[in-house]
mmCIF file of C-alpha atoms in Angstrom:
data_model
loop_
_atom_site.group_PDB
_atom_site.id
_atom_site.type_symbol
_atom_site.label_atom_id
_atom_site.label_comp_id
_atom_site.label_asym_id
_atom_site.label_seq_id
_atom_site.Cartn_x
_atom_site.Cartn_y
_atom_site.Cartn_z
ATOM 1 C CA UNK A 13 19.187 8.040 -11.468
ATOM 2 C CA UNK A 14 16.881 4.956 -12.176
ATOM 3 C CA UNK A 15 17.104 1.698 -10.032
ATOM 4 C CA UNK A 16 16.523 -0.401 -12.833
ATOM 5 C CA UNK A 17 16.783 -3.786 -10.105
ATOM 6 C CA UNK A 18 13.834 -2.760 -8.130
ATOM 7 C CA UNK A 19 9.792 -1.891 -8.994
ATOM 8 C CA UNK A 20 7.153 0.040 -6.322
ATOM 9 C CA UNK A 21 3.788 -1.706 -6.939
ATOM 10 C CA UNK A 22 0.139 -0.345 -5.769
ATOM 11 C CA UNK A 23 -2.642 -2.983 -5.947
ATOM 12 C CA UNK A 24 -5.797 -0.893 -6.604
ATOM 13 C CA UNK A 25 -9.488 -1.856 -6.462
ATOM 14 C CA UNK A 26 -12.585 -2.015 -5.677
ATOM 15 C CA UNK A 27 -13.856 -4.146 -2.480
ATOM 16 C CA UNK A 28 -14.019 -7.887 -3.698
ATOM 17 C CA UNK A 29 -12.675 -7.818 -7.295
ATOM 18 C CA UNK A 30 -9.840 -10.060 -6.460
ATOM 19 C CA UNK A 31 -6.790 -8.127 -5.252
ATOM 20 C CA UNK A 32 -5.478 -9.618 -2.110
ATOM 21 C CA UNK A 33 -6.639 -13.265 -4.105
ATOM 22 C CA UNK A 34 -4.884 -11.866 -7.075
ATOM 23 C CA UNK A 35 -1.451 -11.230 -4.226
ATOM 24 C CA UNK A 36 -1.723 -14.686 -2.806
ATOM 25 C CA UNK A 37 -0.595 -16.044 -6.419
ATOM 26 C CA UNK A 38 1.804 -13.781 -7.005
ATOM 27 C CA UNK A 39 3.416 -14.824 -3.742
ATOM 28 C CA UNK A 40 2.828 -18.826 -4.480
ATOM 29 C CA UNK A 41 4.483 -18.448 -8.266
ATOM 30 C CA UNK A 42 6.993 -16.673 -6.984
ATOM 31 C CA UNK A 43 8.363 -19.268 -4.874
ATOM 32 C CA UNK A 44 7.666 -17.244 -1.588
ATOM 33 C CA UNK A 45 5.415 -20.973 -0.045
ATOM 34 C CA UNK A 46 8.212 -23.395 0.018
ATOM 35 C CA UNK A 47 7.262 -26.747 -0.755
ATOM 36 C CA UNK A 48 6.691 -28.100 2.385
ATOM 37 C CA UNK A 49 4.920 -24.887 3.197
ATOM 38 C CA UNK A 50 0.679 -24.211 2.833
ATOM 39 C CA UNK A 51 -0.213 -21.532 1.053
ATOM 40 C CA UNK A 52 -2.650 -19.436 2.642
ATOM 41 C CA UNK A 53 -5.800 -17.620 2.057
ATOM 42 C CA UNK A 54 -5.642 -13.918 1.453
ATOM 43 C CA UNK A 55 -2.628 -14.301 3.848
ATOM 44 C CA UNK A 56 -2.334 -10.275 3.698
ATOM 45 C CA UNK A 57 -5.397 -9.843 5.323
ATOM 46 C CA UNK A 58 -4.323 -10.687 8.626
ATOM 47 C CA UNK A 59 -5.869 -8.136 11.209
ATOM 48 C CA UNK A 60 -8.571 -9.529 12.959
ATOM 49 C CA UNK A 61 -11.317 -7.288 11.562
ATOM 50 C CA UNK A 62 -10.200 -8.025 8.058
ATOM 51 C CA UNK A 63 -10.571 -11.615 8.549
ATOM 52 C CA UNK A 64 -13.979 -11.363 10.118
ATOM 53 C CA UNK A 65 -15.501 -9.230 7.009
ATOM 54 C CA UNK A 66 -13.337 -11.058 4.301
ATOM 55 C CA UNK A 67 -11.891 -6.988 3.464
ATOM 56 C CA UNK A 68 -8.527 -5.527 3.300
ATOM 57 C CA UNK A 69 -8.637 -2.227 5.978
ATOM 58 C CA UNK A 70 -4.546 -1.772 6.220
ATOM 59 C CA UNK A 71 -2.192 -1.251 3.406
ATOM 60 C CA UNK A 72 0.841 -4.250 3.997
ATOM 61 C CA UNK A 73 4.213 -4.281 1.717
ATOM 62 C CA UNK A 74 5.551 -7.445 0.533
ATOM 63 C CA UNK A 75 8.248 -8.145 -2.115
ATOM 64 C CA UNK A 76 8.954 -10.963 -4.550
ATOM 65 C CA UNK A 77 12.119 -11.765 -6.929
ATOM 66 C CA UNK A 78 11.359 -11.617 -10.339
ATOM 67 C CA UNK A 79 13.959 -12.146 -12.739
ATOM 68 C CA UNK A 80 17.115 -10.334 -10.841
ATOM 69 C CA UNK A 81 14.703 -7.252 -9.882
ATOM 70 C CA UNK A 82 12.550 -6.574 -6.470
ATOM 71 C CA UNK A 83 9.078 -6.211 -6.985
ATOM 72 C CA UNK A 84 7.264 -4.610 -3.811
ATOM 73 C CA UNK A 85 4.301 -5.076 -3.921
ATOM 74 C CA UNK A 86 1.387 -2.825 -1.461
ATOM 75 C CA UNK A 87 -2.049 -4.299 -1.153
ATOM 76 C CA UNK A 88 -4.501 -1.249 -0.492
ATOM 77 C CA UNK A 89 -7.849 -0.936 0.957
ATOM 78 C CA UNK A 90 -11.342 -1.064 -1.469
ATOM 79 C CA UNK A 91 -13.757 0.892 0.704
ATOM 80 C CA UNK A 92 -13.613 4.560 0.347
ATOM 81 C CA UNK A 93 -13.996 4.455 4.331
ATOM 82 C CA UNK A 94 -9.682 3.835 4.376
ATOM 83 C CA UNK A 95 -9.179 6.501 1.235
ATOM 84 C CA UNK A 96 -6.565 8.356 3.324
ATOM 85 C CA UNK A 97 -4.698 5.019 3.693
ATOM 86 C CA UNK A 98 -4.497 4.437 -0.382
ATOM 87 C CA UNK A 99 -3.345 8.033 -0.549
ATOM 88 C CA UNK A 100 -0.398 8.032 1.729
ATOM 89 C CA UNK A 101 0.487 4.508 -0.130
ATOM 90 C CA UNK A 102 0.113 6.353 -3.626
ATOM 91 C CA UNK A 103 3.112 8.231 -3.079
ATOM 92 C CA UNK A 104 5.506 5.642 -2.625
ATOM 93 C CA UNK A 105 4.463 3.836 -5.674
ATOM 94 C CA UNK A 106 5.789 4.502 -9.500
ATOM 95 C CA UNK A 107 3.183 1.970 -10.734
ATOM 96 C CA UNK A 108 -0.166 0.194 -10.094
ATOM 97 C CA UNK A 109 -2.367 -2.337 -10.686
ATOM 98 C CA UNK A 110 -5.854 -1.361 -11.362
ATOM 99 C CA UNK A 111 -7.838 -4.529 -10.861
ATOM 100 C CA UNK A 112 -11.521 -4.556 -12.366
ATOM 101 C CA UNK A 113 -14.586 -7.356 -12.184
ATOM 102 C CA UNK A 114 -15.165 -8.651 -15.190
ATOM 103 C CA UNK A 115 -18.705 -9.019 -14.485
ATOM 104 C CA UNK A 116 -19.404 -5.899 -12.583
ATOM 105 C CA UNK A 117 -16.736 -3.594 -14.359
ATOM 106 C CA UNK A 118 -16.038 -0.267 -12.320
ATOM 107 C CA UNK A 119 -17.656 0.639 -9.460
ATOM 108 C CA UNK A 120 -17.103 3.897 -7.198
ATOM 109 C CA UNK A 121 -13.824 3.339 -5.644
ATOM 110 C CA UNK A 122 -12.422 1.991 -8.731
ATOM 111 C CA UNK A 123 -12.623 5.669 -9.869
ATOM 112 C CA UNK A 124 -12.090 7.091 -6.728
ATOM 113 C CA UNK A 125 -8.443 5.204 -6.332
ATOM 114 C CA UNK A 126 -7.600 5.435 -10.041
ATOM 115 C CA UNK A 127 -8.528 9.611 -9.470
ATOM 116 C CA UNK A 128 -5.766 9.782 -7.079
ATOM 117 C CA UNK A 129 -3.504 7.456 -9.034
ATOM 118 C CA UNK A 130 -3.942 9.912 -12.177
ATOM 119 C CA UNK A 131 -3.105 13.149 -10.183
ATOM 120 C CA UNK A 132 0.034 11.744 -8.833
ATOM 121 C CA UNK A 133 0.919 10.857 -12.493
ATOM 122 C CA UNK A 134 1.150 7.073 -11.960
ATOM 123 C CA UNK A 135 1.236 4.461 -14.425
ATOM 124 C CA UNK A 136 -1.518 2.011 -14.247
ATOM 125 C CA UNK A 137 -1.970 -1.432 -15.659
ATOM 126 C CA UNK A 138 -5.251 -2.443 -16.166
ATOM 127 C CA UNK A 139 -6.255 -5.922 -15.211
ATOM 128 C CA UNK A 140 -9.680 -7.137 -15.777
ATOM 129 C CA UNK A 141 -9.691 -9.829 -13.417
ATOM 130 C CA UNK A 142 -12.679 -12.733 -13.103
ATOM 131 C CA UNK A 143 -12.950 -13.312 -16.428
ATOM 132 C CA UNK A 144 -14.353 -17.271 -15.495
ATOM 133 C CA UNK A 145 -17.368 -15.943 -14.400
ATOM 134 C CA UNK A 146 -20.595 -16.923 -15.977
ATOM 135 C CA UNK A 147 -21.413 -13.244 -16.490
ATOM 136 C CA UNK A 148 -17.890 -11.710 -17.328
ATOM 137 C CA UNK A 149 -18.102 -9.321 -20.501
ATOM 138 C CA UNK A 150 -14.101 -8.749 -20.781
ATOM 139 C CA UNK A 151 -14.437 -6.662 -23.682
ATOM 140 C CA UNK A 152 -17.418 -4.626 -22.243
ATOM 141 C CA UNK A 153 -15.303 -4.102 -19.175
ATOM 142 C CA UNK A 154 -12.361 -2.405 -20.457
ATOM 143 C CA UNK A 155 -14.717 0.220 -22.624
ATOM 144 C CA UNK A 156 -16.053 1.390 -19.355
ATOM 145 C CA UNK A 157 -12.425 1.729 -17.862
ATOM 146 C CA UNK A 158 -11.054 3.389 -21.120
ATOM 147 C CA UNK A 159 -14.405 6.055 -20.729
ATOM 148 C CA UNK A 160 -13.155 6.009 -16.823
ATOM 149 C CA UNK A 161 -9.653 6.996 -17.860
ATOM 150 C CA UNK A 162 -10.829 9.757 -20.562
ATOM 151 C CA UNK A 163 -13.145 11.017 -18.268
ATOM 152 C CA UNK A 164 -10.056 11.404 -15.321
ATOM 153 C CA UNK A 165 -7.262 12.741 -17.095
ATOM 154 C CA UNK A 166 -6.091 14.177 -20.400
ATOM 155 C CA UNK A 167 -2.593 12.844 -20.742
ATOM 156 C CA UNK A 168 -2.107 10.380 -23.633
ATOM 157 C CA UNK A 169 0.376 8.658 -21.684
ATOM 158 C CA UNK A 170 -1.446 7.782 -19.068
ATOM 159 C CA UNK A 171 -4.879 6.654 -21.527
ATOM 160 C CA UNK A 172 -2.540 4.551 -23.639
ATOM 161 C CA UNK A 173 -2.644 1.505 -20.268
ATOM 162 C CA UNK A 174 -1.779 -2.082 -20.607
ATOM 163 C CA UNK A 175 -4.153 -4.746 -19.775
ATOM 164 C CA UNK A 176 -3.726 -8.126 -18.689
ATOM 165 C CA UNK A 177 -6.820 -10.538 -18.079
ATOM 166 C CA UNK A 178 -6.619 -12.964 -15.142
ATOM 167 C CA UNK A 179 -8.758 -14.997 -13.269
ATOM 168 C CA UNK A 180 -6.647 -15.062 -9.658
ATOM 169 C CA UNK A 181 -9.460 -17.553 -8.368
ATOM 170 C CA UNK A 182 -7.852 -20.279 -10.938
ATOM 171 C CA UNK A 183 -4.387 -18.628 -10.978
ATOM 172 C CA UNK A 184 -3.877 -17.892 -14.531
ATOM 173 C CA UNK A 185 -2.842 -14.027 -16.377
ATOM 174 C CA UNK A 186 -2.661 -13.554 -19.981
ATOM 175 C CA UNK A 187 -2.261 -10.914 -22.333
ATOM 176 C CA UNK A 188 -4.527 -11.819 -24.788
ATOM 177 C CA UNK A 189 -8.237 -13.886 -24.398
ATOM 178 C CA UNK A 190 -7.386 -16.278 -26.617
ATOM 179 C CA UNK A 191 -3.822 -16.800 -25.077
ATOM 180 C CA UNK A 192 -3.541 -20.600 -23.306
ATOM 181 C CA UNK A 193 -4.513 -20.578 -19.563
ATOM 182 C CA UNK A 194 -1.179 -20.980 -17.616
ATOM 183 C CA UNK A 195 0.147 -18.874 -14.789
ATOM 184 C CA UNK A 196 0.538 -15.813 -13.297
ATOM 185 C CA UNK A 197 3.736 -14.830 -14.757
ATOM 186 C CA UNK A 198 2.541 -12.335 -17.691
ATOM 187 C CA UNK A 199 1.365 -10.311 -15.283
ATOM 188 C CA UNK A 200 4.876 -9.648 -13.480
ATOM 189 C CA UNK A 201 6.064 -9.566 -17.169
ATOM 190 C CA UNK A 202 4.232 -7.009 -17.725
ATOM 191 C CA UNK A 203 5.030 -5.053 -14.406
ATOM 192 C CA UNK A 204 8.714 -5.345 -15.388
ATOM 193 C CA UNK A 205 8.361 -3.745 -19.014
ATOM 194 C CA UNK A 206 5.809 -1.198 -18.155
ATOM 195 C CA UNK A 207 6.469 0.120 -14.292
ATOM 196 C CA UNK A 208 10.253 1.624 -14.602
ATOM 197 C CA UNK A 209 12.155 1.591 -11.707
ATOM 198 C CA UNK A 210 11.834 4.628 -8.934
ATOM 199 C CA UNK A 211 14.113 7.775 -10.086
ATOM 200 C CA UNK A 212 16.193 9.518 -7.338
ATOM 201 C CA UNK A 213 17.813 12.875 -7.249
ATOM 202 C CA UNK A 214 21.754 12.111 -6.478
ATOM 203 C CA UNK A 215 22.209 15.842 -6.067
ATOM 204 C CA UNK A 216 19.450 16.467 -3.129
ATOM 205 C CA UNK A 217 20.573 14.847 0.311
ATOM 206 C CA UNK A 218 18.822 12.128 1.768
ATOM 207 C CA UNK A 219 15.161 12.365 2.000
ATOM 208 C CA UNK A 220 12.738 9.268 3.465
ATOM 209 C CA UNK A 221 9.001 10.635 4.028
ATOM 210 C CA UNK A 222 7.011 8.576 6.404
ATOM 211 C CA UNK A 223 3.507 7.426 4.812
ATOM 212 C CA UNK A 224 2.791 4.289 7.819
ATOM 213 C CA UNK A 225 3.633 3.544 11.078
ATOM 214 C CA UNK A 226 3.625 0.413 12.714
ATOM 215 C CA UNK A 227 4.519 -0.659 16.289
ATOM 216 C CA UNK A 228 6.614 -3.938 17.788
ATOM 217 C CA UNK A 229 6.701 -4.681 20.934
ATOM 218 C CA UNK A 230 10.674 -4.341 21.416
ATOM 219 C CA UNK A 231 12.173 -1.937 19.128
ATOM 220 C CA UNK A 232 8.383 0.284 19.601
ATOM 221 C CA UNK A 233 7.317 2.818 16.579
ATOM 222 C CA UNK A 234 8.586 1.362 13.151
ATOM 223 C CA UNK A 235 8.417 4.302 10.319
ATOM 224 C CA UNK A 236 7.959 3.043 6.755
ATOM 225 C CA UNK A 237 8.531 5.062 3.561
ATOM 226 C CA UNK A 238 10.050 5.325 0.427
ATOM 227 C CA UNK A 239 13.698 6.519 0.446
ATOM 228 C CA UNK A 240 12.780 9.926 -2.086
ATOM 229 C CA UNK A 241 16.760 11.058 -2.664
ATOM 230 C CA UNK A 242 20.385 10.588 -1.660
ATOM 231 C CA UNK A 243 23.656 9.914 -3.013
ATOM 232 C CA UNK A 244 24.323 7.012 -1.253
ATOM 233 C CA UNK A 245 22.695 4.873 0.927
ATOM 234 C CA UNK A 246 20.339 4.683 4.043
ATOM 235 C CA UNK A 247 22.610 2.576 6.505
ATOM 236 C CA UNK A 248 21.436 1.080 9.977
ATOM 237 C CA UNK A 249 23.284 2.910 13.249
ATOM 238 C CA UNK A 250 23.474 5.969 10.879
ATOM 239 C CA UNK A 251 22.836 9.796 12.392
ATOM 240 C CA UNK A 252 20.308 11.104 10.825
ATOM 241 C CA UNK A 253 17.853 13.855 10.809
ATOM 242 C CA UNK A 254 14.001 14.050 11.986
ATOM 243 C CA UNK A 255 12.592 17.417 10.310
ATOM 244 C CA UNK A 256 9.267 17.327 12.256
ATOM 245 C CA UNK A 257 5.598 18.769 11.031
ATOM 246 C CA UNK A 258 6.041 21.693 13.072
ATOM 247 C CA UNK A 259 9.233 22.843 11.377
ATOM 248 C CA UNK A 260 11.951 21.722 14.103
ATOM 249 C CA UNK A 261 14.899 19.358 13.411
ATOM 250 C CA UNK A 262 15.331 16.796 15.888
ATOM 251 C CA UNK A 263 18.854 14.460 15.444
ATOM 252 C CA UNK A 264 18.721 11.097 16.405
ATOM 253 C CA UNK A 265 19.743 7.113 15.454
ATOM 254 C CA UNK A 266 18.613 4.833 13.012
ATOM 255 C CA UNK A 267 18.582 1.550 15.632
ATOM 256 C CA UNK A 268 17.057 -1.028 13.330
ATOM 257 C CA UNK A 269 16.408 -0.678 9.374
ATOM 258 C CA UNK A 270 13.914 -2.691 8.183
ATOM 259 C CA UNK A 271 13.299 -3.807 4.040
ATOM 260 C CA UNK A 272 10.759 -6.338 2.785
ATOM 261 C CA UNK A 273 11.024 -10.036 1.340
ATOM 262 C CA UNK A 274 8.520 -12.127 1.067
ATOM 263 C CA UNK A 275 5.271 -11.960 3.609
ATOM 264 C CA UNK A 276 7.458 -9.547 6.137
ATOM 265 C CA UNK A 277 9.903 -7.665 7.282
ATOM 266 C CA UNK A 278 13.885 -8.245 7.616
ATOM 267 C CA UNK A 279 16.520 -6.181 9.345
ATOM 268 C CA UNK A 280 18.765 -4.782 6.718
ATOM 269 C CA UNK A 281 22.119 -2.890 7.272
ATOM 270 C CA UNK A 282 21.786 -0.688 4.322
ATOM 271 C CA UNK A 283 19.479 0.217 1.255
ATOM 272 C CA UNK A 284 19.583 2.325 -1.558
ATOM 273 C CA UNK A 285 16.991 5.331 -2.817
ATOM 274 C CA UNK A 286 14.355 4.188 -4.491
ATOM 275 C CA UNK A 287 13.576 1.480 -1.843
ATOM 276 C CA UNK A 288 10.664 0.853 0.533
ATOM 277 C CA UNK A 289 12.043 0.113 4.159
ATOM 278 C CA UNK A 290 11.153 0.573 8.172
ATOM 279 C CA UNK A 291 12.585 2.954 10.711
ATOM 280 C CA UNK A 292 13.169 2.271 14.155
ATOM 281 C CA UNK A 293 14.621 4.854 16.783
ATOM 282 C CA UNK A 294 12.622 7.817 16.467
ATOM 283 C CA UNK A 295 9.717 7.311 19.326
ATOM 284 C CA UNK A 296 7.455 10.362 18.478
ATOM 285 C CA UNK A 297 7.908 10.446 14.522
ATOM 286 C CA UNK A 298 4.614 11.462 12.847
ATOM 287 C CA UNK A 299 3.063 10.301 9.452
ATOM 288 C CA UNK A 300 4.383 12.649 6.817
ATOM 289 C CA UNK A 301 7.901 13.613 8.229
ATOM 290 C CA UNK A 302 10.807 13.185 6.786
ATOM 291 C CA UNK A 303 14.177 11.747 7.610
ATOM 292 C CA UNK A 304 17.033 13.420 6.196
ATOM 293 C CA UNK A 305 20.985 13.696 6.257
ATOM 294 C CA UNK A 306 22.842 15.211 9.429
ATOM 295 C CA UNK A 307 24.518 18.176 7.543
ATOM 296 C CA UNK A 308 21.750 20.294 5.622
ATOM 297 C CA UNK A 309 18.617 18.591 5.854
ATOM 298 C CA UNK A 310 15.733 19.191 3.630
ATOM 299 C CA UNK A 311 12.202 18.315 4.154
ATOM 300 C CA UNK A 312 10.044 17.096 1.812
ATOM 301 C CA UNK A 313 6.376 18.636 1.535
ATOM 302 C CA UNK A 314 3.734 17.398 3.856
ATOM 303 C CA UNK A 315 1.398 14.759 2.878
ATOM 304 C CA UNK A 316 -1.913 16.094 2.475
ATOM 305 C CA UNK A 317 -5.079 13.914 3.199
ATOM 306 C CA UNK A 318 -8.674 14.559 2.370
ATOM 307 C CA UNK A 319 -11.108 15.437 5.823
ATOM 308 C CA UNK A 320 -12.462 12.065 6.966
ATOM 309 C CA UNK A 321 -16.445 11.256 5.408
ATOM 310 C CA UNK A 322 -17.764 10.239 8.742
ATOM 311 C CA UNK A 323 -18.053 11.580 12.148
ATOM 312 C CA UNK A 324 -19.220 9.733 15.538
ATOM 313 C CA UNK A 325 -19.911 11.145 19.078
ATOM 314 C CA UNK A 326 -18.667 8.900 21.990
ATOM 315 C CA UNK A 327 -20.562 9.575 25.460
ATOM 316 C CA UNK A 328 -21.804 7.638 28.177
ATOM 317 C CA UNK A 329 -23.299 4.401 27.597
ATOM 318 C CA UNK A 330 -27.177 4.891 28.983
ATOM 319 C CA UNK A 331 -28.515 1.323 27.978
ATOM 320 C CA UNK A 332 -29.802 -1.053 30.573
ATOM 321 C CA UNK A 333 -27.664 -3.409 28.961
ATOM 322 C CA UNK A 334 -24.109 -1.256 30.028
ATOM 323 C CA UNK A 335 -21.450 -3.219 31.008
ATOM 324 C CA UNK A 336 -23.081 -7.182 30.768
ATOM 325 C CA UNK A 337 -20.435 -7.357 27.497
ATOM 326 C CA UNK A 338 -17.170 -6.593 26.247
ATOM 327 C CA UNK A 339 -14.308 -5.852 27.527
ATOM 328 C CA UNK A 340 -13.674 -2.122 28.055
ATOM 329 C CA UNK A 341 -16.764 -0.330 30.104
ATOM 330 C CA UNK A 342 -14.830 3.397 30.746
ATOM 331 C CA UNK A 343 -14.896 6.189 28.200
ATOM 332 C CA UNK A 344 -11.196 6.527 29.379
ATOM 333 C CA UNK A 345 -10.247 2.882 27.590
ATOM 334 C CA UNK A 346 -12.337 4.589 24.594
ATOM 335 C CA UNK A 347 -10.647 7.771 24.616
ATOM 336 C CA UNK A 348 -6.925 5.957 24.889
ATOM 337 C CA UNK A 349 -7.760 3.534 22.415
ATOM 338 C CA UNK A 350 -9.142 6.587 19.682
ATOM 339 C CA UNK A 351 -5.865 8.424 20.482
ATOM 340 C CA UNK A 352 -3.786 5.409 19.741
ATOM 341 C CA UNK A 353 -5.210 5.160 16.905
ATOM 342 C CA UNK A 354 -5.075 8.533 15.850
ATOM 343 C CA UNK A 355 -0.807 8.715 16.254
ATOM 344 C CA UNK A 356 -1.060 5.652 13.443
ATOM 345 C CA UNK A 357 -4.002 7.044 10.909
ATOM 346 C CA UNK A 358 -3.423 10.152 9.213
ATOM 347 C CA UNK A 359 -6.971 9.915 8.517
ATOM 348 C CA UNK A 360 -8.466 9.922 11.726
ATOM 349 C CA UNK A 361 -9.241 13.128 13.875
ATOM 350 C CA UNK A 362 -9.993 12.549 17.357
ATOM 351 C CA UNK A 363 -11.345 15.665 19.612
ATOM 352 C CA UNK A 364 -12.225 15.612 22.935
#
């Protein structure tokens, strides 16, 4: 079964060639900033350390109305530093963006995103963004994807891309060069025709594998993933089960279902397979588990993440400057702030 009313989007990149600029339009042209409303400033990349070094570092879902159907849309990291993060986000995608520099065409984590992208099977549209600037060679551009691609995979299907040309800077998309400089709706045109709708088994019982985890304050751990499989719905206050990474089943309550419109989340009562939504009621649920029916669950397999490309050693601080700044001096804020972080990031392996 196809949802033919919804589409899973991956925005995929290198660092600085335009995608969160390239989401900020998207969100303005599709009537997410009312009126009376600003519109911001790469208004995804709203953690602290993302703002200081002008880079995306989390992966954040929103989701625009496009002609009757639900795009969701996930803005991914471009430094190979967060690669675990783009994987887990890979997998609840049917479709991405591949979004290229005009000037500086592909660079290393282009290919190391559109790698992953390609073993999954995904189908990417190519958009050679930045074609305003002074040194952009459009046509030079997309040769060096198309010997990218070639070089990747084998599968015709996957070679044979679309490609849209943009410039998210002045706000425009367009299918052709020559085509007159007017919006950004080609671009979710061509999302629409060439991105098909998520397929789920109706036969299989319900399956919803956890990829992120997120945390508020009064419901606590918030599980996000893809609904996989079902043949019905995912309803709020619904028994459910938790088949955990060890192998045990553990029953429990969805208290609070989450979906996505516009910059955030909403509390649904219900959604349907194929969607992207948020858990709450499980407090020890793990990246990769899955959340299945009450009578014969099944898990789905275990996401698998490649070992992290940097390590660090944490011990004492032995500078005569220890302790004159900041504002955690004990390794034991360290060590509870690494483990924190660990139960959120897949990626991140913390031994003591």
């Amino acid at each position: 079964m196809k949802n033919k009313k919804l589409r899973n989007v991956a925005i995929i990149a290198h660092v600085d060639h335009g995608k969160t600029t390239m989401v900020d339009c998207i969100l303005d042209q599709t009537g997410v900033f009312k009126e009376h409303q600003e519109m911001g400033t790469c208004v995804l990349d709203n953690n602290d350390i993302e703002r200081e070094r002008g880079i995306t570092i989390l992966s954040k879902n929103v989701a625009v109305e496009y002609k009757g159907v639900k795009i969701n849309i996930v803005d991914t990291p471009g430094h190979a530093d967060f690669g675990g993060e783009v994987e887990r986000v890979l997998g609840m995608v049917d479709g991405a963006l591949l979004i290229v520099d005009a000037q500086e065409g592909p660079m290393p984590q282009t290919r190391f995103v559109l790698q992953k992208a390609l073993e999954l099977g995904i189908r990417i549209i190519v958009v050679i963004n930045k074609i305003d600037k002074p040194g952009a060679d459009p046509d030079g551009t997309l040769d060096k994807v198309f010997d990218l691609f070639t070089e990747l995979t084998d599968r015709e299907d996957l070679i044979d891309f679309p490609i849209i040309y943009s410039s998210s800077l002045n706000r425009y998309a367009k299918v052709n060069l020559e085509d007159e400089n007017v919006n950004m709706l080609p671009l979710l045109d061509c999302i629409l025709e060439n991105i098909e709708g998520p397929e789920a088994d109706v036969d299989l019982p319900l399956q919803l594998q956890i990829t992120t985890l997120d945390y508020n304050e009064y419901v606590g751990r918030i599980a996000i993933g893809r609904i996989e499989n079902g043949n019905g719905s995912i309803k709020s206050q619904e028994q459910v089960t938790l088949l955990k990474a060890d192998g045990t089943a553990q029953k429990g309550k969805i208290v609070k279902l989450f979906g996505f419109k516009d910059l955030g989340r909403v509390e649904i009562q219900e959604a349907s397979a194929g969607d992207i939504v948020g858990i709450a009621g499980f407090s020890d649920i793990q990246i990769g588990e899955t959340i299945s029916c009450l009578v014969n669950p099944v898990a789905l397999p275990l996401i698998k993440i490649d070992e992290p490309t940097l390590s660090m050693n944490f011990s004492i601080n032995d500078s005569p400057f220890a302790g004159t700044e900041g504002k955690f001096f004990t390794s034991r804020h360290l060590r509870d702030r690494l483990f924190k972080e660990a139960v959120k990031d897949l990626s991140l392996e913390v031994f003591e």
